[in-house]
Tab-separated table of C-alpha atoms and ligand atoms in Angstrom:
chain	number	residue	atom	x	y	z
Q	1	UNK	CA	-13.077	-38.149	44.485
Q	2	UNK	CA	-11.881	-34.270	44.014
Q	3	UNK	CA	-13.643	-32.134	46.577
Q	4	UNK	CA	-16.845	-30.499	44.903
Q	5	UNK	CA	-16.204	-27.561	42.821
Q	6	UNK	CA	-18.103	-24.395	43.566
Q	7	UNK	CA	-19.566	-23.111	39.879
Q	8	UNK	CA	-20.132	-19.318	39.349
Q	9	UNK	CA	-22.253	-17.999	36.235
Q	10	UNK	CA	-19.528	-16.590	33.584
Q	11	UNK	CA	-20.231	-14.563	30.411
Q	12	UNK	CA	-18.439	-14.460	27.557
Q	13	UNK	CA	-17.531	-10.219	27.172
Q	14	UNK	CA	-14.318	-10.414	24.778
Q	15	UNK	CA	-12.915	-12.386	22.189
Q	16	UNK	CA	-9.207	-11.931	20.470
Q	17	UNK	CA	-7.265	-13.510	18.404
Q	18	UNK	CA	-3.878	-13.427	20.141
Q	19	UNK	CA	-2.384	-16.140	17.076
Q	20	UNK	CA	-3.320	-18.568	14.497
Q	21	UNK	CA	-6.031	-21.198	15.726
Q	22	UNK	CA	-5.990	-19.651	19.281
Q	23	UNK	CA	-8.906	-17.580	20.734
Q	24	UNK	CA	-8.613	-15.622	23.723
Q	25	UNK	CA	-12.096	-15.799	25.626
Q	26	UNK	CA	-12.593	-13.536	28.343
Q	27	UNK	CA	-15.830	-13.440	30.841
Q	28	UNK	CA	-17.299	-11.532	33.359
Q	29	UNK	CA	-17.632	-14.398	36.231
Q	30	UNK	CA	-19.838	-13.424	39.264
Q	31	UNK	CA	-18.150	-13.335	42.805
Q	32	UNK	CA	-14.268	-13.989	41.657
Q	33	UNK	CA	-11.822	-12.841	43.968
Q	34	UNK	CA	-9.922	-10.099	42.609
Q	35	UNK	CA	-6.341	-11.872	42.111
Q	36	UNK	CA	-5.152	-15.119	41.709
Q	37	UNK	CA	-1.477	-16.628	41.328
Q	38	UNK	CA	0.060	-17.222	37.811
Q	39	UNK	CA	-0.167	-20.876	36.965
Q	40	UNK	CA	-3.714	-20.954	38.014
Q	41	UNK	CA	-6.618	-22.524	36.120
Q	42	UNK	CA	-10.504	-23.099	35.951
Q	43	UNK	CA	-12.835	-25.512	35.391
Q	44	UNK	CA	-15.694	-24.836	32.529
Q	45	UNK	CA	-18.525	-26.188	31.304
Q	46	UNK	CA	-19.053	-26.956	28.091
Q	47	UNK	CA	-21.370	-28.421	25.598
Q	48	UNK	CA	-19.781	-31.561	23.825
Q	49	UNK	CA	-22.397	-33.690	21.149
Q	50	UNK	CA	-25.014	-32.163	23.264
Q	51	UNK	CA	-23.579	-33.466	26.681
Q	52	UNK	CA	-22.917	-31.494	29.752
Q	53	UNK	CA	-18.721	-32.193	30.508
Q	54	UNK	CA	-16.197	-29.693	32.016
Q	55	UNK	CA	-12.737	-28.788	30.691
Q	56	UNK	CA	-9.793	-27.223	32.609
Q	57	UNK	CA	-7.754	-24.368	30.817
Q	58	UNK	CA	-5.220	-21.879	32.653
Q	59	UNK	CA	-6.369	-18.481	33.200
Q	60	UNK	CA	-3.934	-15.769	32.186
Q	61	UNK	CA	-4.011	-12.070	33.739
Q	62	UNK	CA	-6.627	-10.142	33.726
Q	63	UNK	CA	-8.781	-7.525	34.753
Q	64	UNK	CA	-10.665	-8.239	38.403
Q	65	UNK	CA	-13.634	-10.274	38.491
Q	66	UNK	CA	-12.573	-11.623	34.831
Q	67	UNK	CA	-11.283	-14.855	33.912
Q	68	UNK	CA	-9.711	-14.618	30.269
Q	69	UNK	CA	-8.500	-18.499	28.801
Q	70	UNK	CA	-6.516	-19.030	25.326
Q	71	UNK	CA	-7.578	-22.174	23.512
Q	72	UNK	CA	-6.175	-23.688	20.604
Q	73	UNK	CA	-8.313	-25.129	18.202
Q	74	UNK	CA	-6.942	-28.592	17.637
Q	75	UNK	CA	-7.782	-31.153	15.338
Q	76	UNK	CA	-7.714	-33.864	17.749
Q	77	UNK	CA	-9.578	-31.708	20.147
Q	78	UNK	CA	-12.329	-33.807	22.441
Q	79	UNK	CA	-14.727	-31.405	21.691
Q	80	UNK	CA	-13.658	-28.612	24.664
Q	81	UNK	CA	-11.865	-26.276	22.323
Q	82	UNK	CA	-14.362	-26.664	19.581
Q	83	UNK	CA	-17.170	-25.466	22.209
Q	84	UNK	CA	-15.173	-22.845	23.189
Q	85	UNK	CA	-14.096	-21.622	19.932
Q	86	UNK	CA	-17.902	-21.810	19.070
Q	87	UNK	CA	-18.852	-18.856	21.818
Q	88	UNK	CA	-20.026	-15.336	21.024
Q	89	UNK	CA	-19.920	-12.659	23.267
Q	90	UNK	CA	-22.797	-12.776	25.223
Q	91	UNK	CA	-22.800	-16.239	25.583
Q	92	UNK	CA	-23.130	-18.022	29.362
Q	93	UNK	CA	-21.875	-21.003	31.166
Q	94	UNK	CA	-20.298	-21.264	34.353
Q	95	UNK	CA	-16.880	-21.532	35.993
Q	96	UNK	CA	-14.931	-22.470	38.825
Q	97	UNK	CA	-13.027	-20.452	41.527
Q	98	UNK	CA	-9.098	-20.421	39.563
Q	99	UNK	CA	-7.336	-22.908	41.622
Q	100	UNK	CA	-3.727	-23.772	41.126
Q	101	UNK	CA	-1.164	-26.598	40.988
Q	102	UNK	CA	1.644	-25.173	38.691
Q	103	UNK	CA	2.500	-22.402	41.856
Q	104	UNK	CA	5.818	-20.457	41.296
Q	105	UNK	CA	8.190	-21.256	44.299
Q	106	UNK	CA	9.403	-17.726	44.774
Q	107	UNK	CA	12.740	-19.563	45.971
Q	108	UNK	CA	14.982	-19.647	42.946
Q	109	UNK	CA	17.826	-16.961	42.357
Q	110	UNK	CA	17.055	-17.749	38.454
Q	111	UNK	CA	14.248	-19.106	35.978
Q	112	UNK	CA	13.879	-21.273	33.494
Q	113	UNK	CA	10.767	-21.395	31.606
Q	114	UNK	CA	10.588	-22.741	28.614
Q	115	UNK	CA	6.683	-23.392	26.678
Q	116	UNK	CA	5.736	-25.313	23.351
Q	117	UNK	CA	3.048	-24.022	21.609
Q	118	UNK	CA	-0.291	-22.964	23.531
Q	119	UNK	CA	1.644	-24.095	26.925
Q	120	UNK	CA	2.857	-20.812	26.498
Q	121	UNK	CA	-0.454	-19.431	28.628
Q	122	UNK	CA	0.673	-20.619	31.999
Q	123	UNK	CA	3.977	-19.310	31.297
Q	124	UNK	CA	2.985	-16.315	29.989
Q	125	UNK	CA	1.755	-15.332	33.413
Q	126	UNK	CA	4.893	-16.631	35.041
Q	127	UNK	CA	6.563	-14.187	33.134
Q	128	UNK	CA	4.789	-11.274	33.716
Q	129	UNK	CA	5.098	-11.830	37.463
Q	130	UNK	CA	8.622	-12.667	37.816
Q	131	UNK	CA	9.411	-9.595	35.865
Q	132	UNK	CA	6.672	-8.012	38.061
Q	133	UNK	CA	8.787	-8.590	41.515
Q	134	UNK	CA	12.245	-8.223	39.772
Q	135	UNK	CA	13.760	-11.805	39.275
Q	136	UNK	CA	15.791	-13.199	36.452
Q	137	UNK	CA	13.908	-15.263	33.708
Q	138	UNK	CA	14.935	-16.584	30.846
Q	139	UNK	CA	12.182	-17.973	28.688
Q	140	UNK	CA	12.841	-20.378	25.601
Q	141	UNK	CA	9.459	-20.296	23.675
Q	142	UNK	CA	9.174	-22.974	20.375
Q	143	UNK	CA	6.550	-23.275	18.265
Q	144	UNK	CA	6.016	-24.711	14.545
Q	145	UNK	CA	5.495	-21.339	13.143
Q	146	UNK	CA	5.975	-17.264	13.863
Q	147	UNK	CA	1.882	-16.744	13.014
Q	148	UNK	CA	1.252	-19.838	16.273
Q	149	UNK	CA	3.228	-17.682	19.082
Q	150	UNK	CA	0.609	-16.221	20.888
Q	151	UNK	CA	1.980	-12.796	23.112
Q	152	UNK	CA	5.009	-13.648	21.316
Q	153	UNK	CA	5.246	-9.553	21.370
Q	154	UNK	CA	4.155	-8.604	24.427
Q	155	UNK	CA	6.884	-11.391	25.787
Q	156	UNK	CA	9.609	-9.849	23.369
Q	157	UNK	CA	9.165	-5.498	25.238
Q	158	UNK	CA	8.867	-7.511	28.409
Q	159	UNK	CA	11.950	-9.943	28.387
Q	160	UNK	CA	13.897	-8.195	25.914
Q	161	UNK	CA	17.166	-10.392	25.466
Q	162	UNK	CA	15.537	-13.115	27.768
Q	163	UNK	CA	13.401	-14.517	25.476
Q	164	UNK	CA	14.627	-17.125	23.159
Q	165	UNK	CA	11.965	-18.172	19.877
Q	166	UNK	CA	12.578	-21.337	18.441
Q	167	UNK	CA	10.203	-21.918	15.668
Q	168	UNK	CA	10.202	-25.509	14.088
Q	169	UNK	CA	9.742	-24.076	10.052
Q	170	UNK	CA	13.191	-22.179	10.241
Q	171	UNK	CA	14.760	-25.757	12.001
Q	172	UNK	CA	16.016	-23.681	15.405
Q	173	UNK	CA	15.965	-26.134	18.008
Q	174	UNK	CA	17.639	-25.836	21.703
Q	175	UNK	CA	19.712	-27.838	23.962
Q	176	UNK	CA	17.801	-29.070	27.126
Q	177	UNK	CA	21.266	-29.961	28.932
Q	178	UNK	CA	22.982	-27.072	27.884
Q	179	UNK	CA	19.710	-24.891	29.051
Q	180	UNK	CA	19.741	-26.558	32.145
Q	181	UNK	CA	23.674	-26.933	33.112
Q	182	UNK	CA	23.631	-22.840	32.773
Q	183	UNK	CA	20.933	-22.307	35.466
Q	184	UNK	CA	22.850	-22.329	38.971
Q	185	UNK	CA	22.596	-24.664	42.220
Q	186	UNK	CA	19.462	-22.849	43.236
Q	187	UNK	CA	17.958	-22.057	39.910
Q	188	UNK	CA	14.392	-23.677	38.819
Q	189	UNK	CA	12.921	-24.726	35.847
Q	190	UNK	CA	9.076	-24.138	34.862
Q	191	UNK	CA	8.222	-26.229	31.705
Q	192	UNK	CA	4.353	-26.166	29.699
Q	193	UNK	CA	3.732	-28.112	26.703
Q	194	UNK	CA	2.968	-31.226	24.439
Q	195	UNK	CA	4.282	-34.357	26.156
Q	196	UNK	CA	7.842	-35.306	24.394
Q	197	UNK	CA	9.088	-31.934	25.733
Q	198	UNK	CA	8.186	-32.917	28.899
Q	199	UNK	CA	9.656	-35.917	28.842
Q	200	UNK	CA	12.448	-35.191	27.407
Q	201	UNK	CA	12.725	-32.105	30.045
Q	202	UNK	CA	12.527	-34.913	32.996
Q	203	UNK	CA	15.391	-36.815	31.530
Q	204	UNK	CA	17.693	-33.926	31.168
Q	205	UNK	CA	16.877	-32.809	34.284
Q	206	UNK	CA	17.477	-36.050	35.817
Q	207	UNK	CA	20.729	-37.173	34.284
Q	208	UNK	CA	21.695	-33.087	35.769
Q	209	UNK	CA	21.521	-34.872	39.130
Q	210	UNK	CA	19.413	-31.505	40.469
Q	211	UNK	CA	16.716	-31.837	42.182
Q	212	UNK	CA	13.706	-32.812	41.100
Q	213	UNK	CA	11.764	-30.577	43.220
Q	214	UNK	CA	13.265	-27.650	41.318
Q	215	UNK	CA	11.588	-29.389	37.870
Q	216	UNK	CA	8.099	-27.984	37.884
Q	217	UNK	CA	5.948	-29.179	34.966
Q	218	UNK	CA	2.066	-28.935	33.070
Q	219	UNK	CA	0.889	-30.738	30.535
Q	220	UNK	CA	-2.098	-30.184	27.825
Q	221	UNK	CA	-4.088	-32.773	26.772
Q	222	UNK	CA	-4.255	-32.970	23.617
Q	223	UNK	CA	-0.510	-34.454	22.501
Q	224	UNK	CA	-1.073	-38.126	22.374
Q	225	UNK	CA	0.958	-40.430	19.778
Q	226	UNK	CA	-2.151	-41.732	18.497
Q	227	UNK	CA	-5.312	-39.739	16.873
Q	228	UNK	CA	-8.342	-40.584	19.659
Q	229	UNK	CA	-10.226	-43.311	18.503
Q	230	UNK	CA	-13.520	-45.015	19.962
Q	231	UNK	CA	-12.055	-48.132	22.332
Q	232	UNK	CA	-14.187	-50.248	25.359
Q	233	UNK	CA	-13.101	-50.570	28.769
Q	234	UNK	CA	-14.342	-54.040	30.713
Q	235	UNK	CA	-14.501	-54.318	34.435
Q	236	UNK	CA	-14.669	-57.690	35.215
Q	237	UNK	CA	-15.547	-56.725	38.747
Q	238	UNK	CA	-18.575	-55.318	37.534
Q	239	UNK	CA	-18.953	-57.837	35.162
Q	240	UNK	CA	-19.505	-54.990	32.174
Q	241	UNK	CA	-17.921	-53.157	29.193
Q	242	UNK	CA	-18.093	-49.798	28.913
Q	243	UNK	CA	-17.872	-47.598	25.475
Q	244	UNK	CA	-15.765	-44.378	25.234
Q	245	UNK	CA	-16.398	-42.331	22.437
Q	246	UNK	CA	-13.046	-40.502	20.602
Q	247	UNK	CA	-14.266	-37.331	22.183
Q	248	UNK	CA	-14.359	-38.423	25.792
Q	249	UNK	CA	-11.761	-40.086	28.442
Q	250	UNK	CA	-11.713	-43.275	29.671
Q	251	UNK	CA	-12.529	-41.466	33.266
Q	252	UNK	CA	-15.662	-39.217	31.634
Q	253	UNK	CA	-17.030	-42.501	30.111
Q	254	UNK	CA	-16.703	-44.428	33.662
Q	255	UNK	CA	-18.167	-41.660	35.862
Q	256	UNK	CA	-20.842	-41.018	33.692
Q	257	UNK	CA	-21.846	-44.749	33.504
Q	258	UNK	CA	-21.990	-44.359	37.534
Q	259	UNK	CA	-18.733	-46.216	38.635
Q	260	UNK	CA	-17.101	-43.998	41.571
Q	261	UNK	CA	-13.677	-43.099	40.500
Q	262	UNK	CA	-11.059	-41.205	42.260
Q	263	UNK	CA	-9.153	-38.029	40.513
Q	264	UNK	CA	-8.214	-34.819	40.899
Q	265	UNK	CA	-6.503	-32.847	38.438
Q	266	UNK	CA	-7.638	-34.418	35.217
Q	267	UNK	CA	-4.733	-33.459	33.549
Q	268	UNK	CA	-2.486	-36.910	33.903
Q	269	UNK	CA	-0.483	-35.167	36.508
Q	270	UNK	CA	-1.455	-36.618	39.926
Q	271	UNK	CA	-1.740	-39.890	39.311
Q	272	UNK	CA	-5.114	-40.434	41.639
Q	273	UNK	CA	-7.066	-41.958	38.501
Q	274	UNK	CA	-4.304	-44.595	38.053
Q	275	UNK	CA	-6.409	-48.222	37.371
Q	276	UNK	CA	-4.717	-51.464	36.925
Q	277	UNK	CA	-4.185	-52.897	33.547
Q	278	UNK	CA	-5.591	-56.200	33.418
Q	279	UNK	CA	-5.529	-56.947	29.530
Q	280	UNK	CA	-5.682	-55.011	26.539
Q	281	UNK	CA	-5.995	-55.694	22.836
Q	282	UNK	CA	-4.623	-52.519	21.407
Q	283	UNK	CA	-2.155	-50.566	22.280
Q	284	UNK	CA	-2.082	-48.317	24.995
Q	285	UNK	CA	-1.750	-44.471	24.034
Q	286	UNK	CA	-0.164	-43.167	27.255
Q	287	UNK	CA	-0.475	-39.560	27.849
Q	288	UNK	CA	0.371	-38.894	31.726
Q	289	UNK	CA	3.323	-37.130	32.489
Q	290	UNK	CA	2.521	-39.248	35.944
Q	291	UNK	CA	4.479	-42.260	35.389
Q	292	UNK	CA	7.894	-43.034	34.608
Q	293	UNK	CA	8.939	-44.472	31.080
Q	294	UNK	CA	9.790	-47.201	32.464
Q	295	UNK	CA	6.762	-47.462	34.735
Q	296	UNK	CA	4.546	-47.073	31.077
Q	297	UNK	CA	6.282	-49.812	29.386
Q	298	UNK	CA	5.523	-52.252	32.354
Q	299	UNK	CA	2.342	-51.972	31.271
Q	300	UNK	CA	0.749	-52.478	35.001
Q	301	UNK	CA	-1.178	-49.336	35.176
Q	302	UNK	CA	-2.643	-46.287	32.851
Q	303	UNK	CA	-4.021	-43.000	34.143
Q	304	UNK	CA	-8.262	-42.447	33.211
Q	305	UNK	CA	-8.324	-39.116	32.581
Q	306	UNK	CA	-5.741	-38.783	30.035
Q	307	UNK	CA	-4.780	-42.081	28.219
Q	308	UNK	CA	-6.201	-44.179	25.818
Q	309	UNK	CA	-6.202	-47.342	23.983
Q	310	UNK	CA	-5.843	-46.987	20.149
Q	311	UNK	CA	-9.377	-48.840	19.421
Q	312	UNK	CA	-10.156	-52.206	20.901
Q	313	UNK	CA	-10.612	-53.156	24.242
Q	314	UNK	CA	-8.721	-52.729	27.430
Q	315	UNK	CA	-9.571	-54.870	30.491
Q	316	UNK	CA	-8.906	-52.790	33.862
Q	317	UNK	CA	-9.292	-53.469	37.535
Q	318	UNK	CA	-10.247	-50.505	39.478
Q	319	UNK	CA	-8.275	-51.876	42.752
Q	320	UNK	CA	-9.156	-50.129	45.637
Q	321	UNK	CA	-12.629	-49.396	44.311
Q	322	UNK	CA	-14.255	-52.884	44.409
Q	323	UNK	CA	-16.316	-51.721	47.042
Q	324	UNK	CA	-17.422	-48.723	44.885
Q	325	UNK	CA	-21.152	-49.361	44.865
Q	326	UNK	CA	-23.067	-51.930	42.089
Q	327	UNK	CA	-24.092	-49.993	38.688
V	401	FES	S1	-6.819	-37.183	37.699
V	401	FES	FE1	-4.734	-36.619	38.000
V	401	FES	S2	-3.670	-38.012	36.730
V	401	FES	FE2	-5.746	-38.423	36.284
């Protein structure tokens, strides 16, 4: 299980509107440290159907002892975004201590960064401080429409030439091998958004034959092939069936019900909430950027905190856990 986070009151002391359907929310959070890397991100509580859960989002710059997040309202949103969107200033909860696992490697002679949609706020950061310290970036940024491209200006005076918009209405779209092939030996690529990019941005990257360890990658939760839906989980282990509702994960449901899981970044990026597929009676909506294709359409294993089944029932064995204790 994740180390326990430290939780620090937070209140809500500007809202913007930096594009369509996303709202920049910025609080005053007591006894933040003054700086933190670009990449970073908190955890929140929030309020979902009346029940206590906590959501990560990346923190973009701000002023010290602020944390400021952009959220997207989605319509397939768990219920995080909706909370958030739902604030006033004023308003209190509390957060964590930013924390980060999308770090810049500060070794590259050139970037790559390239953001769908709301991934851009990771990114956006990135930007700032590579252009901050002098290094060449080149930043594709897509999105469906002009009116979604949050900081789309303040990206354009501060990249000039080095930002490339591809919005999906006007049918741009870019070349992930050609992007790639142009960055040299030592270059690096820094990649947030809905899962097919990513994806498609590991297979590219791949078949380039560089390094994977120059491929550095975050995904948001929200892009699964399937709308959430309500589906069961059985442990036969613990000889009981668990419900989880279309605005939860399979790993909220299973903690909450008192079954010790292990996980970390909640995001379907480490892989440390992997369980075993036993059986399942629906399909499985995978939405880790953990596991191969391949790996996926095996079948053997799914990761809690981010995938699904599309209704029905799945039957998992949570391995190493057996000796978790009786619920
Ligand atoms: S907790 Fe990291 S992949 Fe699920």
């Amino acid at each position: 299980m994740r180390s326990k986070l430290e939780w620090r009151p937070a209140r809500v002391i500007q809202i913007e509107t930096p594009a369509e359907d996303v709202r920049a929310v910025t609080f005053a959070v007591e006894g933040l440290r003054s700086a933190f890397d670009p990449g970073s991100h908190t955890n929140i509580k929030v309020v979902i159907r009346g029940e206590p859960a906590i959501r990560t989002y990346t923190v973009l710059p701000s002023a010290p002892g602020t944390s400021t997040i952009a959220v997207k309202l989605h319509p397939n949103s768990r219920g995080g975004s909706a909370f958030i969107w739902g604030m006033a200033v004023g308003d209190e909860t509390e957060m964590t201590e930013p924390e980060n696992r999308f770090e810049l490697s500060w070794r590259a002679s050139r970037y790559l960064l390239i953001a769908g949609g709301i991934g851009i706020t990771p990114i956006y950061g990135m930007a700032k401080a590579l252009v901050g310290r002098g290094q060449s970036v080149r930043l594709i940024y897509g999105a469906k429409s002009r009116a979604q491209m949050a900081f789309a200006d303040e990206l354009g005076e501060l990249l000039g030439d080095g930002l490339e918009a591809y919005i999906q209405d006007e049918g741009r779209t870019f070349d992930l091998a050609t992007e790639f092939a142009a960055l040299p030996a030592d270059g690096e690529a820094y990649i947030c958004g809905p899962h097919g990019l990513l994806e498609a941005a590991r297979n590219a990257w791949r078949k380039s034959g560089r390094s994977m360890s120059r491929l550095r990658f975050e995904v948001f939760g929200d892009s699964g092939r399937f709308a959430e839906q309500p589906f069961s989980v059985t442990i036969p282990q613990y000889g009981r069936t668990f419900e989880v509702r279309a605005d939860q994960t399979m790993l909220d449901a299973l903690t909450e019900a008192g079954i010790d899981m292990v996980y970390d970044c909640r995001r379907g990026e480490c892989g440390l909430c992997a369980v075993n597929i036993v059986d399942a009676s629906a399909p499985l909506d995978h939405r880790d950027v953990f596991f191969s294709p391949e790996e996926r359409h095996e079948g053997e294993k799914m990761c809690a905190c981010v995938s699904r089944a599309v209704g029905g029932n799945v039957t998992i064995d949570t391995g190493y856990r057996l000796e978790a204790r009786r619920v």
